[in-house]
Amino acid sequence: MLEIKNLHAVVEGEDIEILKGVNLKVNAGEIHAIMGPNGSGKSTLSKVVSGHPEYEVTEGQILFEGEDITELDADERAHLGLFLAFQYPVEVPGITNKTLLREAYNTIARANEREELDPLEFEDYLESKLDVIEMKDEFLSRSINTGFSGGEKKKNEIFQMAVLDPKLSFLDETDSGLDIDALKIVSDGVNKIAGPEKAMVLITHYQRLLNYIKPDFVHIMMGGKIIKTGDFSLAEQLEAHGYDELQKEFSLNGAQ
Amino acid sequence: MSEELSDEVKALESMIGEEYKYGFTTDVEYEEFPKGISEEIVRELSARKNEPEWMTDFRVKAYHAWKEMEEPNWFNATYKSPDFENLLYYSAPKKKPQLDSMDDVDPNIRETYEKLGIPLEEQKMLAGVAVDAVFDSVSIFTSFKEKLAEAGVIFCSMSEAIQEHPELVKKYLASVVPVRDNFYSALNSAVFSDGSFCFIPKGVACPMELSTYFRINNMESGQFERTLIVAEEGASVSYLEGCTAPMYDENQLHAAVVELVALDDADIKYSTIQNWYSGDENGRGGIYNFVTKRGICKGRNSKISWTQLETGSAVTLKYPSVILQGDNSIGEFYSVAVTTKMQQADTGTKMIHLGKNTKSTIISKGISAGKSNNSYRGEVKIGKKAHGSKNYSVCDSMLIGQECGAHTFPYISSENPTSSVEHEATTSRVGEEQIFYLMQRGISEQDAISMIINGFVKDVLKELPLEFAVEANKLLDVKLEGSVG
């Protein structure tokens, strides 16, 4: 579904390379976890893949279902079925969640020549998604993320993911700032959404999220590259020994 | 700032600075009138309008008062002073017979209003809205007069009111904004040409929305209109003004005075959609919009509400205010001021609490883009006897791009310890993050920006009368329309 080939990226207008040749392949039905210390480039990777204008790809390619999307705008990538659950969801005062979601849903439907939903149909559709994340329907008529607690913002991201029904979702540190109850609800929601036709990439600093969402693959990212790929045991190993150990191994490899 | 970012900002700015659609000129023949200002000119103007002596005296006194006053310069705006000696203070299309029906209106002028989307034929108009059309200095046509007269409502041009209802004009003119209130109110009092007069008698709820469309056409003329709205005991009215002007390289002066009087239990809602020509990217041309607007809640339980959507003009200086004299009276000010290119706006309100249990609400939303400068200036004053009074103010500014400015100047004074004043202010930037967030959800860049701005101004636009909310949204969209990237 997603294939990232030798991806290099910089912050627009600056020389510092943040992604230094990332390679990643994600198939339908798979859940991947990308772990790494702060500053390793893992959040940047999710932004570059979803088309954040702050970054410029200097080398390499992003293929989505075989199509090169490296130069597409963020909305065009969303139309293809790409979703990013933000680490810091953005507040948009005065526009309700419902309005945003209906606009977004219908824009994506139009782009894919699917039928749009009228406001009443959409209302029913939204209601049907509320229990994915134990969301109260009052959330729907509140302004996007405005005055939401940290946990509510993260839940709202997963709710949006459920409504927009993307093929591939990047979840950027969705677990950060969540207490254990919220973490369970969020993970539960993600597990409900996951399925054989969907793919997910979880970006996280800690292993604890992976106790709730079992990844098929675990990647360790450091210095703008994926330096190691394994299964769940790699996450456990990391939890036991920390990033330092890997760092040493990595620099050793680098020296060879 | 990175290059891509600045491209985005440029795209944003070009969207907001959409071409002005109302910049055309109408070819009409004007009555000859000498330029400049003097007592003779003021007398001549009054004579042309066939005014009674008391009116001429009012003007002459005002002229002498103005002569002694100095042009104010305390605004957060810089501009070249208008050349008062070189202005044309009276500009009337030559063909000005008694207009009994639309057929008597100069076809060119009629066409102008058609082009502006304001058909003057009653059958074509929005149901439930009466229009007074002011072209340069004179009122061209007032619709639905008879229907309003049945309800006892007087809605006519100010010139007509001076002739037909002198007792009312004498009683209320300059009762809210005294001649010497400020430099521009004195000038207006001397040379005002026309405007609208509305009188809603005791106990009458005006059966339709009243509105006036102001159009400046003549390049050399200033526009000085005078509007007076009086709502007697228990009366209510909703009034809207709209304004446009052609594009000229020279600045034109618009110095209006608007006075509102609300007696016991009366309710006046005054809405403005201001879209004067704003000048070009380099700040050349555009209207100087220096306007004094003030209402007095004279009676108990009365209410005055100002709602304004300010999008045009090169320089705007205006502070629609309410004097809350009657006990339990309510004053409101809802404002959206959009500045783009080189526009400068210094706008806000004054809420003067004098009576007991008076309440005022101020919601001001400023949007600045381009190299524009947008200031909110508001004064809340609670007098000694205004026991239990309350004010609530919110001033939010939104910046688009890096070269514009937003400023807030709140002045608060309370002499009464049982009263409360609350003030909140925020400044935000239409961020790349907000746009990216919405785009990631599949929404186009243009729709994302439009959504962010609509969300920002929603609290104010919902105060506009329904018939005009559509128009206001359209105007904002026109400002936002355009290709991206």
XYZ file of C-alpha atoms in Angstrom:
741
model
C 0.000 0.000 0.000
C 2.722 2.449 1.013
C 6.260 2.325 -0.195
C 8.838 4.848 0.894
C 12.077 4.715 -1.057
C 15.279 6.374 0.106
C 13.401 9.422 1.396
C 15.451 12.507 2.196
C 13.806 15.677 3.472
C 14.769 19.086 4.829
C 12.857 21.907 6.449
C 11.947 24.277 3.603
C 14.669 26.797 3.016
C 17.112 25.201 5.429
C 20.010 22.881 4.767
C 19.648 20.560 7.710
C 18.523 17.161 6.556
C 16.019 15.554 8.894
C 15.183 12.424 6.943
C 18.321 10.813 5.613
C 17.164 7.967 3.432
C 14.110 6.285 4.920
C 12.900 3.030 3.427
C 9.592 1.536 4.506
C 6.997 -0.757 3.028
C 3.550 -1.126 4.515
C 0.982 -3.603 3.197
C -2.762 -3.680 3.701
C -3.745 -5.358 6.959
C -0.479 -4.531 8.665
C 0.208 -2.493 11.743
C 3.653 -0.952 11.973
C 5.222 0.826 14.899
C 8.002 3.331 14.447
C 9.904 3.955 17.641
C 12.754 6.244 18.323
C 14.147 8.836 20.673
C 13.244 12.535 20.438
C 14.650 14.171 17.352
C 15.055 10.922 15.444
C 12.784 12.160 12.643
C 9.812 9.891 13.286
C 7.226 12.677 13.575
C 8.767 14.417 10.582
C 8.313 11.228 8.582
C 4.557 11.262 9.245
C 4.342 14.921 8.226
C 6.357 14.449 5.060
C 4.241 11.463 4.062
C 1.039 13.461 4.580
C 2.347 16.490 2.670
C 3.166 19.145 5.260
C 4.328 22.244 3.339
C 7.067 22.970 5.868
C 9.189 20.111 4.515
C 10.807 19.589 1.191
C 11.689 16.181 -0.187
C 15.185 16.394 -1.649
C 15.572 12.802 -2.726
C 13.577 9.607 -2.913
C 9.930 8.788 -3.431
C 6.684 8.093 -1.641
C 4.425 5.642 -3.438
C 0.844 5.074 -2.376
C -0.858 2.109 -4.039
C 1.779 2.355 -6.731
C 1.187 6.065 -7.412
C 3.952 8.558 -6.755
C 2.477 11.044 -4.273
C 5.709 12.841 -3.388
C 4.574 16.099 -5.004
C 0.868 15.993 -4.137
C -0.791 18.527 -1.835
C -1.979 17.373 1.553
C -5.654 17.379 0.550
C -4.975 15.287 -2.548
C -3.181 12.708 -0.421
C -6.150 12.700 1.962
C -8.449 12.028 -0.994
C -6.404 8.913 -1.801
C -7.033 7.590 1.696
C -4.171 8.842 3.804
C -4.830 10.060 7.323
C -2.658 11.609 9.978
C -3.712 11.623 13.615
C -1.867 14.689 14.875
C 0.436 14.745 17.839
C -0.880 18.225 18.608
C -4.384 18.529 17.130
C -5.043 22.081 16.009
C -7.839 24.304 17.344
C -10.159 25.944 14.812
C -12.604 28.186 16.720
C -16.083 28.771 15.333
C -16.224 25.659 13.142
C -17.838 22.604 14.665
C -16.453 19.095 14.456
C -19.572 18.122 12.598
C -19.123 20.804 9.942
C -15.484 19.894 9.425
C -16.241 16.208 9.155
C -19.132 16.645 6.743
C -17.034 18.939 4.530
C -14.127 16.532 4.683
C -16.214 13.410 4.152
C -18.056 14.846 1.162
C -14.929 16.366 -0.376
C -13.238 12.981 -0.218
C -16.381 11.302 -1.581
C -16.486 13.770 -4.489
C -12.819 13.223 -5.284
C -13.444 9.467 -5.427
C -16.715 9.789 -7.328
C -18.647 8.314 -4.468
C -22.003 9.584 -3.362
C -22.057 12.489 -0.938
C -24.177 12.346 2.193
C -26.800 14.997 2.878
C -26.828 16.543 6.359
C -29.406 14.093 7.733
C -27.714 11.006 6.326
C -24.427 12.292 7.585
C -25.878 12.821 11.061
C -26.862 9.133 11.197
C -23.474 8.097 9.894
C -21.717 10.167 12.564
C -23.899 8.729 15.321
C -22.945 5.242 14.198
C -19.270 6.036 14.714
C -19.560 7.595 18.152
C -19.151 4.354 20.093
C -15.836 3.573 18.390
C -14.238 5.964 20.809
C -16.902 6.351 23.505
C -17.508 9.863 22.265
C -20.421 11.906 23.593
C -22.417 13.472 20.801
C -22.047 16.946 22.343
C -18.519 16.780 20.959
C -19.917 16.992 17.492
C -21.298 20.477 17.961
C -18.242 21.869 19.680
C -15.664 23.915 17.794
C -12.796 21.818 16.483
C -10.516 20.982 19.416
C -11.294 24.360 20.993
C -11.046 24.124 24.750
C -10.643 20.345 24.565
C -8.446 18.619 27.110
C -5.370 16.809 25.825
C -7.157 13.467 26.063
C -10.269 14.764 24.299
C -8.162 16.075 21.438
C -6.538 12.678 20.932
C -9.881 10.906 21.090
C -11.211 13.351 18.556
C -8.404 12.416 16.176
C -9.338 8.753 16.368
C -13.004 9.638 15.940
C -12.174 11.591 12.787
C -10.194 8.620 11.565
C -13.217 6.378 12.126
C -15.495 8.775 10.228
C -13.211 9.441 7.266
C -12.350 5.759 6.984
C -8.865 6.082 5.476
C -6.855 3.216 3.989
C -3.633 4.180 5.700
C -3.311 6.051 8.970
C -0.284 7.530 10.631
C -0.791 7.994 14.360
C 1.754 10.484 15.572
C 2.406 9.962 19.292
C -1.265 9.415 19.895
C -0.394 7.902 23.267
C 1.517 10.896 24.600
C -0.273 12.781 27.333
C -2.944 10.128 27.810
C -3.747 8.602 31.170
C -4.224 4.873 31.307
C -8.019 4.959 30.904
C -7.858 7.248 27.888
C -5.071 5.130 26.434
C -7.310 2.065 26.665
C -10.204 3.832 24.966
C -7.986 5.183 22.206
C -6.261 1.840 21.602
C -9.581 0.090 21.642
C -10.834 2.512 18.983
C -7.771 1.957 16.836
C -8.205 -1.832 17.092
C -11.825 -1.517 16.021
C -10.826 0.497 12.966
C -7.942 -1.791 11.988
C -8.750 -4.528 9.523
C -7.467 -6.542 6.587
C -7.915 -3.647 4.153
C -6.413 -1.020 6.390
C -2.882 -0.240 7.359
C -1.617 1.711 10.324
C 1.668 3.236 11.314
C 2.002 4.054 14.987
C 4.664 6.549 15.902
C 5.618 6.377 19.514
C 8.377 6.990 21.934
C 7.299 4.375 24.448
C 6.420 0.765 24.285
C 3.304 1.073 26.447
C 0.962 1.778 23.504
C 2.118 -1.462 21.946
C 0.750 -3.390 24.885
C -2.689 -2.418 23.618
C -2.174 -2.345 19.879
C -0.068 -5.247 18.693
C 2.129 -4.287 15.774
C 3.206 -6.739 13.102
C 6.451 -4.846 12.619
C 8.523 -2.605 14.854
C 10.999 -0.163 13.322
C 13.593 1.757 15.213
C 14.337 5.171 13.832
C 17.448 7.134 14.702
C 19.246 10.004 13.033
C 16.689 10.250 10.269
C 16.838 6.608 9.234
C 15.202 3.348 10.086
C 18.098 1.475 11.580
C 16.443 -1.707 12.670
C 13.266 -3.616 11.897
C 11.855 -6.538 13.809
C 8.732 -7.901 15.375
C 7.163 -7.093 18.721
C 10.161 -8.516 20.568
C 12.210 -5.572 19.318
C 9.959 -3.248 21.270
C 10.403 -5.393 24.341
C 14.124 -5.374 23.877
C 14.041 -1.620 23.608
C 11.980 -1.339 26.762
C 14.551 -3.457 28.608
C 17.714 -1.786 27.364
C 16.676 1.689 26.247
C 17.758 3.590 23.169
C 21.338 4.007 24.364
C 22.205 0.417 23.723
C 20.867 0.632 20.185
C 22.586 3.917 19.662
C 25.910 2.272 20.389
C 25.159 -0.583 18.061
C 24.115 1.922 15.416
C 27.267 4.023 15.652
C 29.290 0.835 15.549
C 27.536 -0.147 12.346
C 27.944 3.342 11.035
C 31.683 3.165 11.617
C 32.084 0.021 9.604
C 10.609 32.497 6.985
C 10.989 29.661 4.532
C 10.264 30.127 0.867
C 7.360 27.723 0.645
C 5.813 29.405 3.645
C 6.080 32.817 2.100
C 4.516 31.466 -1.099
C 1.625 30.266 0.948
C 1.280 33.560 2.659
C 1.324 35.296 -0.699
C -1.379 32.993 -1.963
C -3.378 33.808 1.125
C -2.932 37.469 0.629
C -3.898 37.392 -2.992
C -7.018 35.495 -2.043
C -7.931 38.098 0.468
C -7.069 41.008 -1.769
C -9.466 39.976 -4.503
C -10.178 42.596 -7.167
C -12.700 45.235 -6.192
C -15.878 44.590 -8.130
C -17.576 47.906 -7.640
C -14.866 50.167 -8.998
C -16.692 51.371 -12.106
C -17.773 54.969 -12.709
C -21.149 56.195 -13.811
C -21.357 58.881 -16.473
C -23.676 61.567 -15.177
C -23.886 65.291 -15.608
C -23.477 67.200 -12.407
C -24.819 70.521 -11.312
C -22.093 73.139 -11.347
C -20.790 73.992 -7.921
C -17.631 75.826 -6.840
C -14.890 73.904 -5.060
C -13.613 74.741 -1.602
C -15.265 75.818 1.592
C -16.291 79.205 3.007
C -19.349 80.735 4.607
C -20.564 81.700 1.121
C -20.228 78.121 -0.078
C -22.134 76.821 2.924
C -24.878 79.388 2.313
C -24.962 78.549 -1.372
C -25.265 74.833 -0.589
C -28.145 75.519 1.776
C -29.797 77.735 -0.833
C -29.492 75.070 -3.521
C -31.287 72.724 -1.219
C -33.983 75.278 -0.572
C -33.482 75.039 3.130
C -35.291 77.058 5.796
C -33.365 79.734 7.603
C -32.856 77.734 10.812
C -31.047 75.096 8.833
C -28.856 77.630 7.096
C -27.983 79.144 10.471
C -27.170 75.704 11.856
C -24.748 75.127 8.989
C -23.107 78.534 9.185
C -22.542 78.184 12.920
C -21.117 74.747 12.384
C -18.807 76.077 9.693
C -17.392 78.705 12.043
C -16.994 76.134 14.801
C -15.108 73.877 12.386
C -12.873 76.752 11.257
C -11.580 77.044 14.827
C -10.971 73.348 15.281
C -7.852 71.406 14.482
C -7.670 68.261 12.443
C -7.158 65.373 14.878
C -4.143 63.156 14.503
C -4.227 60.752 17.431
C -5.176 57.749 15.312
C -2.973 54.773 14.744
C -2.857 55.547 11.031
C -0.798 57.730 8.756
C -2.267 59.443 5.724
C -2.127 62.660 3.805
C -4.615 65.181 5.161
C -7.587 65.806 2.905
C -7.260 69.082 1.021
C -10.331 70.741 2.458
C -9.931 73.814 0.256
C -9.955 71.760 -2.890
C -12.915 69.507 -2.181
C -16.270 69.684 -3.816
C -18.828 69.915 -1.044
C -21.917 69.516 -3.117
C -22.323 67.093 -5.956
C -25.744 66.410 -7.355
C -26.633 64.804 -10.659
C -28.170 67.472 -12.864
C -31.425 65.744 -13.534
C -33.118 66.046 -10.211
C -36.810 66.550 -10.677
C -39.284 65.539 -8.006
C -39.081 61.814 -8.205
C -42.481 60.275 -8.097
C -41.561 56.909 -9.460
C -38.560 54.929 -10.572
C -39.100 56.104 -14.143
C -37.852 59.538 -13.156
C -34.467 58.291 -12.020
C -31.580 58.867 -14.424
C -31.232 55.547 -16.273
C -27.446 55.618 -15.792
C -27.864 55.859 -12.073
C -30.538 53.224 -12.048
C -28.168 50.981 -13.942
C -25.460 51.695 -11.373
C -27.606 50.338 -8.597
C -28.546 47.350 -10.736
C -24.853 46.636 -11.219
C -24.332 46.868 -7.487
C -27.038 44.291 -7.047
C -29.512 46.780 -5.599
C -32.454 47.046 -7.983
C -34.524 50.079 -7.116
C -37.797 48.776 -8.523
C -39.867 47.758 -5.578
C -41.147 44.579 -7.124
C -37.580 43.410 -7.672
C -36.407 44.166 -4.183
C -35.980 41.865 -1.286
C -39.352 41.451 0.289
C -39.433 43.291 3.548
C -36.632 45.757 2.897
C -37.113 49.432 2.134
C -34.174 51.181 0.449
C -32.979 54.765 0.340
C -30.396 55.142 -2.423
C -27.891 57.957 -1.957
C -25.776 58.833 -4.995
C -22.936 61.228 -4.244
C -24.587 63.910 -2.197
C -28.226 63.294 -2.849
C -30.879 60.772 -2.111
C -32.042 59.345 -5.445
C -34.938 57.281 -4.425
C -36.643 55.889 -1.383
C -38.772 52.823 -1.816
C -41.821 51.526 0.044
C -42.521 54.992 1.416
C -46.283 54.631 1.280
C -46.305 51.259 2.876
C -44.176 52.516 5.741
C -46.328 55.631 6.099
C -49.333 53.401 6.732
C -47.571 52.120 9.829
C -46.717 55.695 10.799
C -43.032 55.207 10.007
C -41.245 58.085 8.329
C -38.396 56.946 6.114
C -37.100 59.575 3.737
C -34.006 61.483 2.741
C -32.666 64.002 5.240
C -33.327 66.848 2.754
C -36.931 65.866 2.588
C -37.183 65.572 6.361
C -35.892 69.115 6.742
C -38.709 70.307 4.476
C -41.487 68.027 5.646
C -40.733 67.312 9.303
C -38.771 70.321 10.535
C -40.010 70.005 14.125
C -38.583 66.484 14.424
C -35.310 67.362 12.755
C -34.902 70.438 14.926
C -35.575 68.425 18.036
C -33.133 65.612 17.390
C -30.462 66.816 14.951
C -27.115 67.167 16.747
C -28.736 66.035 19.988
C -26.485 62.973 20.147
C -23.443 64.186 18.254
C -23.093 67.901 19.022
C -21.758 70.068 16.239
C -18.506 70.662 18.115
C -18.083 67.030 19.116
C -15.133 66.650 16.811
C -13.505 68.129 13.726
C -15.366 65.926 11.265
C -18.751 66.190 12.964
C -18.440 69.990 12.773
C -17.509 69.792 9.096
C -20.371 67.420 8.423
C -22.823 69.699 10.227
C -21.777 72.569 7.964
C -21.899 70.785 4.637
C -23.882 67.565 4.961
C -25.717 66.997 1.764
C -28.199 64.272 2.399
C -28.699 61.005 4.182
C -31.558 59.083 5.669
C -34.134 60.064 8.228
C -36.135 57.434 10.072
C -38.764 58.064 12.657
C -40.597 55.191 14.300
C -43.474 56.459 16.400
C -44.529 55.209 19.803
C -45.347 51.532 20.022
C -44.615 50.744 16.361
C -42.429 47.868 15.317
C -41.180 48.917 11.898
C -42.801 46.460 9.470
C -39.721 46.088 7.288
C -35.953 46.409 7.361
C -34.778 49.851 6.365
C -31.623 50.295 4.401
C -29.579 52.937 2.679
C -27.057 52.342 -0.079
C -24.409 55.002 -0.357
C -22.505 55.406 -3.568
C -19.730 57.934 -4.170
C -19.315 58.533 -7.885
C -17.880 61.994 -8.467
C -14.084 61.981 -8.192
C -13.709 65.386 -6.631
C -16.542 65.348 -4.199
C -16.529 64.508 -0.570
C -19.484 62.640 0.749
C -21.028 64.015 3.898
C -24.216 62.295 4.747
C -26.244 62.664 7.844
C -28.446 59.966 9.212
C -30.884 60.327 12.053
C -32.955 57.511 13.463
C -35.452 58.094 16.246
C -37.393 55.291 17.901
C -40.069 56.546 20.257
C -41.362 54.688 23.327
C -41.693 50.992 22.654
C -40.757 51.323 18.966
C -38.283 49.083 17.192
C -36.387 49.187 13.923
C -33.583 47.439 12.101
C -31.565 49.556 9.691
C -28.738 48.665 7.356
C -26.318 50.751 5.349
C -24.147 49.578 2.504
C -21.516 51.559 0.655
C -19.376 51.297 -2.469
C -17.301 53.684 -4.587
C -15.402 53.679 -7.898
C -11.645 53.234 -8.049
C -9.787 56.522 -8.313
C -6.137 57.266 -7.703
C -7.022 60.192 -5.476
C -8.322 59.727 -1.984
C -11.898 60.733 -1.381
C -13.277 61.911 1.910
C -16.359 60.405 3.429
C -17.285 62.072 6.701
C -20.722 61.019 7.837
C -22.564 61.549 11.063
C -25.112 59.046 12.283
C -27.289 59.697 15.318
C -29.633 57.231 16.967
C -32.140 58.059 19.668
C -33.974 55.326 21.575
C -36.660 56.347 24.050
C -38.198 54.102 26.761
C -38.352 50.435 25.744
C -37.248 51.246 22.198
C -34.898 49.046 20.228
C -32.627 50.142 17.360
C -30.432 47.750 15.455
C -28.015 49.441 13.078
C -25.941 47.327 10.717
C -23.262 48.416 8.307
C -21.666 46.610 5.433
C -18.912 48.989 4.429
C -17.166 48.242 1.161
C -15.801 51.564 -0.048
C -12.918 51.327 -2.482
C -9.810 50.552 -0.468
C -7.022 51.752 -2.756
C -4.498 49.621 -4.630
C -1.550 47.489 -3.418
C 0.634 50.565 -3.152
C -1.880 52.425 -1.066
C -2.870 54.765 -3.884
C -6.447 56.002 -3.858
C -9.300 54.775 -1.741
C -11.806 56.351 0.583
C -11.060 58.098 3.838
C -13.888 56.850 5.978
C -14.028 59.257 8.932
C -17.377 58.732 10.485
C -19.021 59.691 13.759
C -21.722 57.278 14.822
C -23.386 57.504 18.155
C -26.594 56.392 19.747
C -28.244 57.355 22.949
C -30.373 54.976 24.985
C -32.335 57.852 26.390
C -35.167 55.877 27.900
C -35.477 53.036 30.365
C -35.030 49.507 29.016
C -33.987 50.779 25.634
C -31.468 49.037 23.445
C -29.068 50.076 20.698
C -27.055 47.565 18.791
C -24.334 48.358 16.257
C -23.142 45.617 13.931
C -20.526 46.402 11.349
C -18.649 44.541 8.680
C -15.876 46.872 7.589
C -13.989 45.627 4.564
C -13.297 48.681 2.429
C -11.757 52.176 2.609
C -8.113 53.188 2.563
C -8.377 54.632 6.060
C -11.232 53.992 8.463
C -11.645 55.966 11.658
C -14.917 55.235 13.346
C -16.219 54.377 16.772
C -19.943 53.661 16.826
C -20.857 54.379 20.425
C -23.721 54.126 22.832
C -24.597 56.456 25.683
C -26.504 54.343 28.173
C -28.528 57.001 29.913
C -31.778 55.205 30.689
C -31.830 52.685 33.524
C -31.581 49.041 32.403
C -30.594 50.089 28.907
C -28.417 47.891 26.728
C -25.670 48.795 24.282
C -24.039 46.348 21.883
C -21.197 46.570 19.398
C -20.385 43.703 17.080
C -17.649 44.368 14.599
C -15.643 42.591 11.945
C -12.952 44.774 10.415
C -10.970 43.303 7.539
C -7.917 45.139 6.256
C -5.782 44.045 3.312
C -3.128 45.612 1.054
C -2.216 48.997 2.581
C -5.520 49.609 4.347
C -5.574 51.176 7.768
C -8.420 50.856 10.203
C -8.652 52.390 13.636
C -12.082 51.389 14.799
C -13.938 50.388 17.915
C -16.584 51.745 20.181
C -17.425 53.738 23.265
C -19.889 52.527 25.844
C -20.771 55.260 28.297
C -22.755 53.873 31.227
C -24.752 56.558 33.036
C -27.982 54.836 34.119
C -28.456 52.049 36.661
C -28.147 48.395 35.660
C -26.981 49.260 32.182
C -25.276 46.553 30.182
C -22.949 46.638 27.243
C -21.357 43.957 25.104
C -18.470 44.513 22.730
C -17.337 41.829 20.339
C -14.670 42.983 17.936
C -12.926 40.795 15.392
C -10.081 42.255 13.378
C -8.544 40.456 10.408
C -5.374 41.932 8.965
C -3.587 40.813 5.828
C -1.119 42.305 3.369
C 0.668 45.338 4.736
C -2.408 46.604 6.462
C -2.838 47.921 9.945
C -5.886 47.124 12.029
C -6.487 48.690 15.432
C -9.260 48.237 17.905
C -9.857 51.236 20.135
C -12.557 50.942 22.711
C -13.628 52.938 25.700
C -15.836 51.682 28.491
C -16.816 54.288 31.017
C -18.961 53.584 34.036
C -20.309 56.698 35.706
C -20.856 57.323 39.407
C -24.580 56.618 39.300
C -24.429 53.568 37.063
C -24.997 51.107 39.908
C -24.930 47.442 39.007
C -23.776 48.028 35.439
C -21.875 45.508 33.429
C -19.640 45.479 30.409
C -18.224 42.492 28.624
C -15.658 43.015 25.869
C -13.889 40.574 23.606
C -11.371 41.799 21.045
C -9.818 39.170 18.861
C -7.315 39.832 16.122
C -6.262 37.524 13.373
C -3.136 38.091 11.331
C -2.552 36.709 7.874
C 1.042 36.953 6.770
C 3.975 38.627 8.402
C 3.716 42.211 7.237
C 0.442 43.319 8.771
C -0.292 44.686 12.192
C -3.033 44.333 14.784
C -3.352 46.520 17.844
C -5.759 46.809 20.729
C -6.259 49.978 22.725
C -8.782 49.459 25.492
C -9.633 52.370 27.785
C -11.586 51.405 30.855
C -12.728 53.652 33.652
C -15.219 52.876 36.365
C -16.395 55.258 39.036
C -18.890 52.838 40.469
C -17.767 49.929 42.671
C -20.985 47.917 42.162
C -20.335 47.631 38.438
C -18.129 45.233 36.558
C -16.043 45.442 33.431
C -14.600 42.380 31.769
C -12.151 42.565 28.897
C -10.632 39.718 26.923
C -8.283 40.048 24.003
C -6.537 37.492 21.822
C -4.302 37.658 18.799
C -3.786 34.687 16.539
C -2.215 34.049 13.211
C -3.939 32.032 10.503
C -1.338 29.430 10.834
C 0.106 27.030 8.418
C -0.715 24.413 11.045
C -4.441 25.190 10.949
C -4.485 25.102 7.167
C -2.472 21.893 7.061
C -4.753 20.290 9.624
C -7.853 20.966 7.543
C -6.129 20.014 4.299
C -5.019 16.742 5.828
C -8.713 16.040 6.346
C -9.214 16.471 2.599
C -10.331 20.109 2.459
C -8.787 22.347 -0.208
C -6.506 25.176 0.818
C -8.999 27.824 -0.234
C -11.864 26.212 1.648
C -9.620 25.754 4.662
C -8.800 29.457 4.814
C -12.408 30.378 4.238
C -13.476 28.037 7.045
C -10.931 29.446 9.484
C -12.007 33.003 8.783
C -15.711 32.206 8.853
C -15.248 30.504 12.178
C -13.443 33.541 13.472
C -16.156 36.039 12.526
C -19.189 33.861 13.179
C -20.124 35.472 16.494
C -20.472 38.822 14.778
C -22.073 37.870 11.464
C -24.868 36.037 13.211
C -25.952 39.431 14.556
C -26.689 40.751 11.073
C -30.311 40.710 9.913
C -30.969 37.497 8.043
C -31.559 39.256 4.710
C -28.074 40.709 4.863
C -26.162 37.860 6.412
C -26.080 36.241 2.984
C -24.731 39.423 1.477
C -22.104 39.693 4.202
C -20.955 36.135 3.633
C -20.780 36.832 -0.072
C -18.680 39.911 0.536
C -16.279 37.994 2.743
C -16.091 35.266 0.116
C -15.369 37.827 -2.596
C -12.505 39.051 -0.448
C -11.402 35.450 -0.044
C -11.991 34.275 -3.553
C -9.136 33.666 -5.929
C -6.689 31.134 -7.153
C -4.197 29.571 -4.827
C -0.505 28.959 -5.360
